[in-house]
Short mmCIF file of C-alpha atoms in Angstrom, two decimals:
data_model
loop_
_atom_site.label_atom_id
_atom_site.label_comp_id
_atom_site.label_asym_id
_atom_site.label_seq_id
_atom_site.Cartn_x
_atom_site.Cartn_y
_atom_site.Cartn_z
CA UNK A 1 111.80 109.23 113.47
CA UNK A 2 112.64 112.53 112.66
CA UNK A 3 110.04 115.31 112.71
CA UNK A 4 109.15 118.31 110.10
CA UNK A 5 109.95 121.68 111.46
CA UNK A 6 107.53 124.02 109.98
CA UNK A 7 106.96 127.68 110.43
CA UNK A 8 105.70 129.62 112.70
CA UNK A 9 101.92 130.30 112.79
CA UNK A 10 99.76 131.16 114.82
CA UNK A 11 97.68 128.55 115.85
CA UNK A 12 95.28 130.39 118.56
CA UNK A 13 91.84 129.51 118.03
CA UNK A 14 88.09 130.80 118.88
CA UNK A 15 85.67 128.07 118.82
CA UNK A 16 81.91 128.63 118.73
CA UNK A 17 79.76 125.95 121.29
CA UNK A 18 76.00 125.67 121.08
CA UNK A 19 73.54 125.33 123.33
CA UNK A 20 74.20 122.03 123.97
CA UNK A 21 77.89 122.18 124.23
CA UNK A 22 78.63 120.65 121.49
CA UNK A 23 81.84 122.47 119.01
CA UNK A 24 79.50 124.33 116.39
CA UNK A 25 80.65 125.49 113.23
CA UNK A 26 81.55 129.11 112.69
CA UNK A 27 84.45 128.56 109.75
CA UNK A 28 82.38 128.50 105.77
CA UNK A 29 83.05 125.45 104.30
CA UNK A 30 85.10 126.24 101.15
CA UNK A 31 83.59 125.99 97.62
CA UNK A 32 86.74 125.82 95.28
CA UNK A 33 90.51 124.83 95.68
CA UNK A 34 91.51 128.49 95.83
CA UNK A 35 89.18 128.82 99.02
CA UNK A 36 91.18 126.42 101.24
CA UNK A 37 93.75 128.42 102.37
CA UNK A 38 90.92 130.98 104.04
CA UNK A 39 88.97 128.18 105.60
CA UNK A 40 92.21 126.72 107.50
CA UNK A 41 92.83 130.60 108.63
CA UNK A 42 89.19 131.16 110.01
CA UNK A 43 90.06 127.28 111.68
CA UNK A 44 93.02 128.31 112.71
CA UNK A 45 95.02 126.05 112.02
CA UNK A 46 98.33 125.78 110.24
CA UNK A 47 97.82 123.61 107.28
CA UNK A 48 97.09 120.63 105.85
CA UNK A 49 97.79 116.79 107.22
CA UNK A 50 96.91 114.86 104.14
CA UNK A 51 98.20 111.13 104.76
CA UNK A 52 97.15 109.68 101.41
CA UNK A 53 98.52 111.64 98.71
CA UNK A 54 100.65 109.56 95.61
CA UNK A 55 103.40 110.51 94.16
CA UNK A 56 104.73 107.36 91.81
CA UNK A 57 107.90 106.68 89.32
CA UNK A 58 106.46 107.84 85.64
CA UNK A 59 106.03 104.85 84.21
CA UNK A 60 104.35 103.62 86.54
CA UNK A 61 102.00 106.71 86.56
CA UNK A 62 101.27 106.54 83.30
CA UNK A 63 99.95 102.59 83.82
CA UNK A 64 97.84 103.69 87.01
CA UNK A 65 96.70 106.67 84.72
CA UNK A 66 95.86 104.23 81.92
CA UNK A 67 93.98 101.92 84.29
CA UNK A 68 91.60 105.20 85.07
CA UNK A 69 91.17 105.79 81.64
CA UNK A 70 89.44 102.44 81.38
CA UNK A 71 87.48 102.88 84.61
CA UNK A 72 84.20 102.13 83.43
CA UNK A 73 85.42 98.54 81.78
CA UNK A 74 86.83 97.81 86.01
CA UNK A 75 83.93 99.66 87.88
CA UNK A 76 81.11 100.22 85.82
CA UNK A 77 81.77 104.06 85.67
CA UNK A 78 83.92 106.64 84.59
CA UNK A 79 87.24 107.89 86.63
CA UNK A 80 88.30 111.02 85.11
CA UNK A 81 91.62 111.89 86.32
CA UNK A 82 91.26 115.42 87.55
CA UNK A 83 94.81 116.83 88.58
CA UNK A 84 97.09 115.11 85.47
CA UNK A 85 99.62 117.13 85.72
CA UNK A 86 103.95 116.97 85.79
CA UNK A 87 105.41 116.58 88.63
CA UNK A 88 106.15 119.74 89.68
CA UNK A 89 102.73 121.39 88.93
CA UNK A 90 101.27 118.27 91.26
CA UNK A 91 103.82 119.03 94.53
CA UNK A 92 103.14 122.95 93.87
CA UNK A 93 99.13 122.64 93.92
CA UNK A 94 99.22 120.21 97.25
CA UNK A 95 101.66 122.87 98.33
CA UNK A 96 99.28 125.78 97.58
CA UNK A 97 96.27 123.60 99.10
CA UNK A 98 98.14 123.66 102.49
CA UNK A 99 99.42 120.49 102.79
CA UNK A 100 102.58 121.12 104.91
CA UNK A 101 104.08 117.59 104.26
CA UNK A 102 103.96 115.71 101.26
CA UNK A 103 103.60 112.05 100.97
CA UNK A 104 104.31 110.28 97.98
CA UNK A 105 102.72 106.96 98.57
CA UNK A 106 103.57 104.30 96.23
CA UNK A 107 102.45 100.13 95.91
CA UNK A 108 103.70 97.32 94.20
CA UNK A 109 101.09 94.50 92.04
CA UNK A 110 103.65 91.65 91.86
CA UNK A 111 106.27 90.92 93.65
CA UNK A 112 109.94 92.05 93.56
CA UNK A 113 108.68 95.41 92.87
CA UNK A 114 108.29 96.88 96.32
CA UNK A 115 112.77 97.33 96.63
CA UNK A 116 112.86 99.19 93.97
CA UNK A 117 110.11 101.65 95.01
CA UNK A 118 111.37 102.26 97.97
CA UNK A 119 114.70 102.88 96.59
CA UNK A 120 112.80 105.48 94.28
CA UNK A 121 110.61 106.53 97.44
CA UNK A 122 114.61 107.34 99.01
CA UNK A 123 115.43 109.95 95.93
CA UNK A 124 112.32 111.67 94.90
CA UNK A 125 112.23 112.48 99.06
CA UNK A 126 115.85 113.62 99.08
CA UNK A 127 115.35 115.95 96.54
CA UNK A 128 112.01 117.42 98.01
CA UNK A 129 112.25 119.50 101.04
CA UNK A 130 109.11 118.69 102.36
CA UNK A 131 108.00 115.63 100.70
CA UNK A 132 107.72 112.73 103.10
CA UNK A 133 109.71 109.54 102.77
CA UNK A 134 107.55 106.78 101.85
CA UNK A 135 108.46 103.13 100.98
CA UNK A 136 106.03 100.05 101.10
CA UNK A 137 105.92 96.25 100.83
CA UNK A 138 104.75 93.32 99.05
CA UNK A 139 103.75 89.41 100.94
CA UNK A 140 107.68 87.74 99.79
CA UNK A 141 110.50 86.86 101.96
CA UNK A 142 112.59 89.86 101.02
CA UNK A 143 110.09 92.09 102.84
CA UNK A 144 112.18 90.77 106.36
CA UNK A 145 115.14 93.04 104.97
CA UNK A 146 114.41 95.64 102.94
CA UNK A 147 111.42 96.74 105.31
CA UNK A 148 114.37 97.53 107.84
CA UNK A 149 116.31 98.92 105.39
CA UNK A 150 114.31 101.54 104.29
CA UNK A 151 113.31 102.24 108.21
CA UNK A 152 117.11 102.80 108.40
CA UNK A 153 117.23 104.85 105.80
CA UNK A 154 114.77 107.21 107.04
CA UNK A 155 111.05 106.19 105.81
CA UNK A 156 108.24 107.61 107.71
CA UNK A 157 105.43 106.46 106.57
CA UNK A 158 104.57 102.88 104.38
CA UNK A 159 101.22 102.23 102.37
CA UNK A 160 99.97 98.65 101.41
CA UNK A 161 97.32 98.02 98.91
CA UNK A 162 95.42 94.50 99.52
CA UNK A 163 93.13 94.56 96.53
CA UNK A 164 96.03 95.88 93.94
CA UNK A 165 98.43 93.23 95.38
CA UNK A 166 96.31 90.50 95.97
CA UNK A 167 97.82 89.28 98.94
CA UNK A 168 96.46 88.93 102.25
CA UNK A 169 98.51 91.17 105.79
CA UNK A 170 97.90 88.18 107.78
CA UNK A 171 100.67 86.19 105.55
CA UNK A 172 103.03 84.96 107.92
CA UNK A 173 105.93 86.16 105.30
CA UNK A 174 105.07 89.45 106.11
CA UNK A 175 105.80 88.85 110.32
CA UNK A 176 109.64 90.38 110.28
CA UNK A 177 108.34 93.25 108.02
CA UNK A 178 105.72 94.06 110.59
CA UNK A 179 107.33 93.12 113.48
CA UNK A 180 109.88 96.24 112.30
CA UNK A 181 107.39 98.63 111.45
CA UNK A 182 105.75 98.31 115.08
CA UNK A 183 109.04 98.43 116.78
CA UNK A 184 109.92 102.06 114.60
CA UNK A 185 106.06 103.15 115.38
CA UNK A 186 105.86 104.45 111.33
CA UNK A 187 102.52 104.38 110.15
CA UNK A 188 101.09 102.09 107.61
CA UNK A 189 98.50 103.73 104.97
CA UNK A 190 96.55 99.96 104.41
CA UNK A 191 94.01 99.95 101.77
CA UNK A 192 92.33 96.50 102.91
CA UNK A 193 88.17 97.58 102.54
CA UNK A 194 86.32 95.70 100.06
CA UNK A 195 85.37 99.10 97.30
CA UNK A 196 85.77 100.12 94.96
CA UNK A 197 87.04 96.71 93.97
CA UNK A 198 86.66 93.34 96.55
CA UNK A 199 89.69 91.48 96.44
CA UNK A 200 90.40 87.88 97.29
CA UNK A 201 92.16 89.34 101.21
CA UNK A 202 90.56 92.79 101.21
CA UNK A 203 87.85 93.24 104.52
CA UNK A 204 88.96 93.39 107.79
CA UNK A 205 89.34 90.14 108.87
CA UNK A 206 92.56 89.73 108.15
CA UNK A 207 94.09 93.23 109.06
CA UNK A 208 92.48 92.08 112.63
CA UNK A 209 94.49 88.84 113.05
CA UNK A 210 97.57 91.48 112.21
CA UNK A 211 96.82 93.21 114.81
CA UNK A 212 96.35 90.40 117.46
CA UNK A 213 99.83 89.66 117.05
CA UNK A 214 101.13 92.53 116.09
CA UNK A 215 98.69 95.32 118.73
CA UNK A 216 101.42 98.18 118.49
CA UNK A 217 100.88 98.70 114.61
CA UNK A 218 99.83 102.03 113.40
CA UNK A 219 97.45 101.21 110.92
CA UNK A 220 95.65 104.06 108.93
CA UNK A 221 92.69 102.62 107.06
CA UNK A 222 92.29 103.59 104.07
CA UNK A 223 89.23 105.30 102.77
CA UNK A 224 87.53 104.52 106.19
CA UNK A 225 87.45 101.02 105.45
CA UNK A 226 85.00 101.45 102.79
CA UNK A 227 82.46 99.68 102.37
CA UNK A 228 83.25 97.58 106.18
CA UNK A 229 83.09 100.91 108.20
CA UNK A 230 81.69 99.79 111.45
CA UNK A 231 84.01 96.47 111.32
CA UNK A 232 87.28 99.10 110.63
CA UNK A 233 85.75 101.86 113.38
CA UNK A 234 86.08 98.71 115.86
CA UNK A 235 89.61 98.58 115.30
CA UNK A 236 90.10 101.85 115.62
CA UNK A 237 88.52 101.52 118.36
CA UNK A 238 90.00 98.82 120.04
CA UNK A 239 93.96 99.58 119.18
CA UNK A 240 95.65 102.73 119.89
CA UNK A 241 97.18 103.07 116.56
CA UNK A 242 94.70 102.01 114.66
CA UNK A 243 93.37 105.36 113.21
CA UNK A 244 90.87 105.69 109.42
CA UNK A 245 91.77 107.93 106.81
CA UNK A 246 89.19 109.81 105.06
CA UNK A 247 90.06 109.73 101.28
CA UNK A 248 87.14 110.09 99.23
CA UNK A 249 84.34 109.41 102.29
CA UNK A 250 81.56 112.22 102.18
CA UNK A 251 83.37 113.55 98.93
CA UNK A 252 79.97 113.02 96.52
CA UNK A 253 81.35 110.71 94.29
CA UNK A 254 80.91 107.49 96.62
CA UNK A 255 78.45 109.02 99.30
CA UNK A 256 77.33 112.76 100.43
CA UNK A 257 77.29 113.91 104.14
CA UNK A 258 73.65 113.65 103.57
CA UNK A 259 74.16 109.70 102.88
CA UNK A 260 76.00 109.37 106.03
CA UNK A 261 74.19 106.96 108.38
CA UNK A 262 73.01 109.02 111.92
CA UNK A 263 74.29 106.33 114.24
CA UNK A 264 77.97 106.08 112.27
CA UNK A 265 77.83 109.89 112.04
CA UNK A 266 77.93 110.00 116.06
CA UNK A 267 80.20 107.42 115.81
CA UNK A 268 82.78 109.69 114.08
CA UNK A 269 81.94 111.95 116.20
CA UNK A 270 83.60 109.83 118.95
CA UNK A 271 86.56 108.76 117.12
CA UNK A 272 87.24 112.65 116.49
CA UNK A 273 91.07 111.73 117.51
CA UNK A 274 90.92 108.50 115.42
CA UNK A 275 90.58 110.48 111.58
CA UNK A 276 93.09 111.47 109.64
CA UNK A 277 92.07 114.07 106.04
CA UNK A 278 93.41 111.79 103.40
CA UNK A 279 92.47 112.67 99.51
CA UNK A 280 94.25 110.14 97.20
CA UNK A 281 95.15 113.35 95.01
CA UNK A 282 95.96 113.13 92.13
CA UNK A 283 93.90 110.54 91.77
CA UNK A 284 90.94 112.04 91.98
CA UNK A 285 87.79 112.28 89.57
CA UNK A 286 86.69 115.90 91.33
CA UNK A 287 88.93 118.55 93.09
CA UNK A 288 90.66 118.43 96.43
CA UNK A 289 87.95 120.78 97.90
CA UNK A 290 85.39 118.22 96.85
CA UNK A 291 86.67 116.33 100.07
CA UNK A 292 87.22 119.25 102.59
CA UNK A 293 83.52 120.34 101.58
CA UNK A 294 82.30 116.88 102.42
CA UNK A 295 83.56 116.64 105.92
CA UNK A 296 82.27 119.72 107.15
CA UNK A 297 78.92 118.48 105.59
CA UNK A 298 79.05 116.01 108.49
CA UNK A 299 78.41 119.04 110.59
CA UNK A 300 80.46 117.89 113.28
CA UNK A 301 82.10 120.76 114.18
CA UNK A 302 85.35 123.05 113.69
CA UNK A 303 86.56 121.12 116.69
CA UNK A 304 86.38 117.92 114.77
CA UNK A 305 87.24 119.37 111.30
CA UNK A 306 90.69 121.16 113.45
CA UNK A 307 91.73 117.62 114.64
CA UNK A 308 90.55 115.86 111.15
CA UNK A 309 92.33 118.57 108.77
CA UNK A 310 95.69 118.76 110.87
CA UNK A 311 95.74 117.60 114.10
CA UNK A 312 95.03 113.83 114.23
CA UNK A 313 97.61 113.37 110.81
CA UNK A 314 100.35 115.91 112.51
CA UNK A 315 100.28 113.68 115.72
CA UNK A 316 101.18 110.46 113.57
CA UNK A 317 102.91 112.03 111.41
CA UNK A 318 104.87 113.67 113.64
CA UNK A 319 105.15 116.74 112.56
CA UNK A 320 105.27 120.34 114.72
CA UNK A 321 103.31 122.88 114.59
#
């Protein structure tokens, strides 16, 4: 797949150790969106790799939007939708954030819906410079062509929503599709963990038997694999493209780093290569900082927040520095 070209900067970088050798942290977290930009400079690093960002067709926006609104009636609380915006104010605020490359994930509920995305997914790219082409897919038969298809016309980078679809990955309708997506090594954005909704296929079960068949995959799990983090950190572990995305984890409105169990903090600590920043903006009842903020409350480290913030998504993403 083709890769981003993006400017020069220079990406030389000091890093503080402590006594014990572990990466301390030297860089101050930031406290507001405006602060970002500083925080990746005193990390040195170029930018932003944000994997989970959605960019959708407007009516179907507006229906997602709608479904916020009502938040409280699906999950007991409210959703406010923090950056509703136009288009073009959304791609320049992710822009001014840092994020380099901009995808614009979208997901079907029903079937014969996921063509016509991607077909959407193929313009609103073409006319962005640096907006990632996305497509995705839906359990049906059609998935065995138009998954190629929209490989062959140039998509990067595919996200599947379990709970919103209500189908399960393990469907054996859904073997050409993935069969594909391993051959072109394009990374998947799955949403399969059981919150803020359980669905009927979401938990890792299924992802696993995927993955059995299908070990080349490059699975990002979504939001960690909230709430089955341990079951989702094994498959990270256990498959080299299996990697967790961090979209909303830490952030305060789910958990706080000071929530954060010890024994799966050092266990992120290990996967430090496995974690990619995602941040499900716009869709987001806080701002963007809200999740930057939260991960260096792990206090793991500018080591770990350099590979979380950029590195880790710029390897799969496969873009250059």
């Amino acid at each position: 797949m083709d890769d981003f070209t993006l400017p020069d900067r220079n990406d030389e970088t000091v890093r503080s150790v402590a006594a014990d050798g572990s990466d301390a942290s030297s860089a101050e977290p930031p406290r507001t969106d405006a602060d970002i930009p500083a925080y990746l400079d005193a990390l040195g690093i170029p930018g932003l790799a944000d994997i989970h960002i959605h960019f959708l067709p407007q009516n179907v926006l507006d229906k997602v939007w709608a479904y916020f609104d009502a938040a409280e009636a699906s999950y007991g609380y409210p959703w406010p939708i923090h950056y509703r915006y136009d288009t073009e104010t959304r791609l320049n605020i992710v822009r001014d954030l840092g994020v380099r490359a901009i995808p614009a994930l979208t997901y079907p509920h029903k079937p014969g819906m996921a063509a016509w995305l991607n077909e959407w997914n193929r313009e609103f790219a073409a006319a962005h410079d640096d907006v990632i082409h996305c497509a995705t897919l839906y359990a049906e038969p059609e998935s065995a062509d138009y998954v190629p298809e929209a490989l062959a016309a140039g998509a990067r980078l595919f996200k599947v929503h379990i709970q919103v679809g209500g189908f399960s990955p393990d469907d054996h309708v859904l073997d050409r599709a993935w069969a594909a997506l391993a051959e072109a090594q394009v990374p998947i954005v799955i949403h399969a963990g059981s919150e803020p909704l359980p669905g009927t296929y979401t938990g890792p079960q299924a992802v696993a038997k995927v993955l059995e068949r299908f070990p080349s995959l490059q699975f990002v799990i979504a939001h960690m694999g909230m709430p089955e983090y341990d079951a989702f950190a094994d498959l990270a572990e256990n498959y080299s493209g299996v990697h967790l995305d961090t979209t909303m984890y830490a952030s305060g409105f789910f958990s706080s780093p000071a929530e954060v169990d010890p024994v799966y903090r050092q266990r992120l600590a290990g996967l430090q290569d496995k974690i990619i920043l995602g941040s499900d903006f716009p869709n987001i009842p806080y701002p963007y900082v809200d999740q930057i903020s939260g991960l260096a409350g792990l206090g793991l480290g500018d080591d770990w927040m350099r590979s979380v913030l950029w590195r880790n998504g710029a390897r799969v993403l496969g873009l250059e520095s």
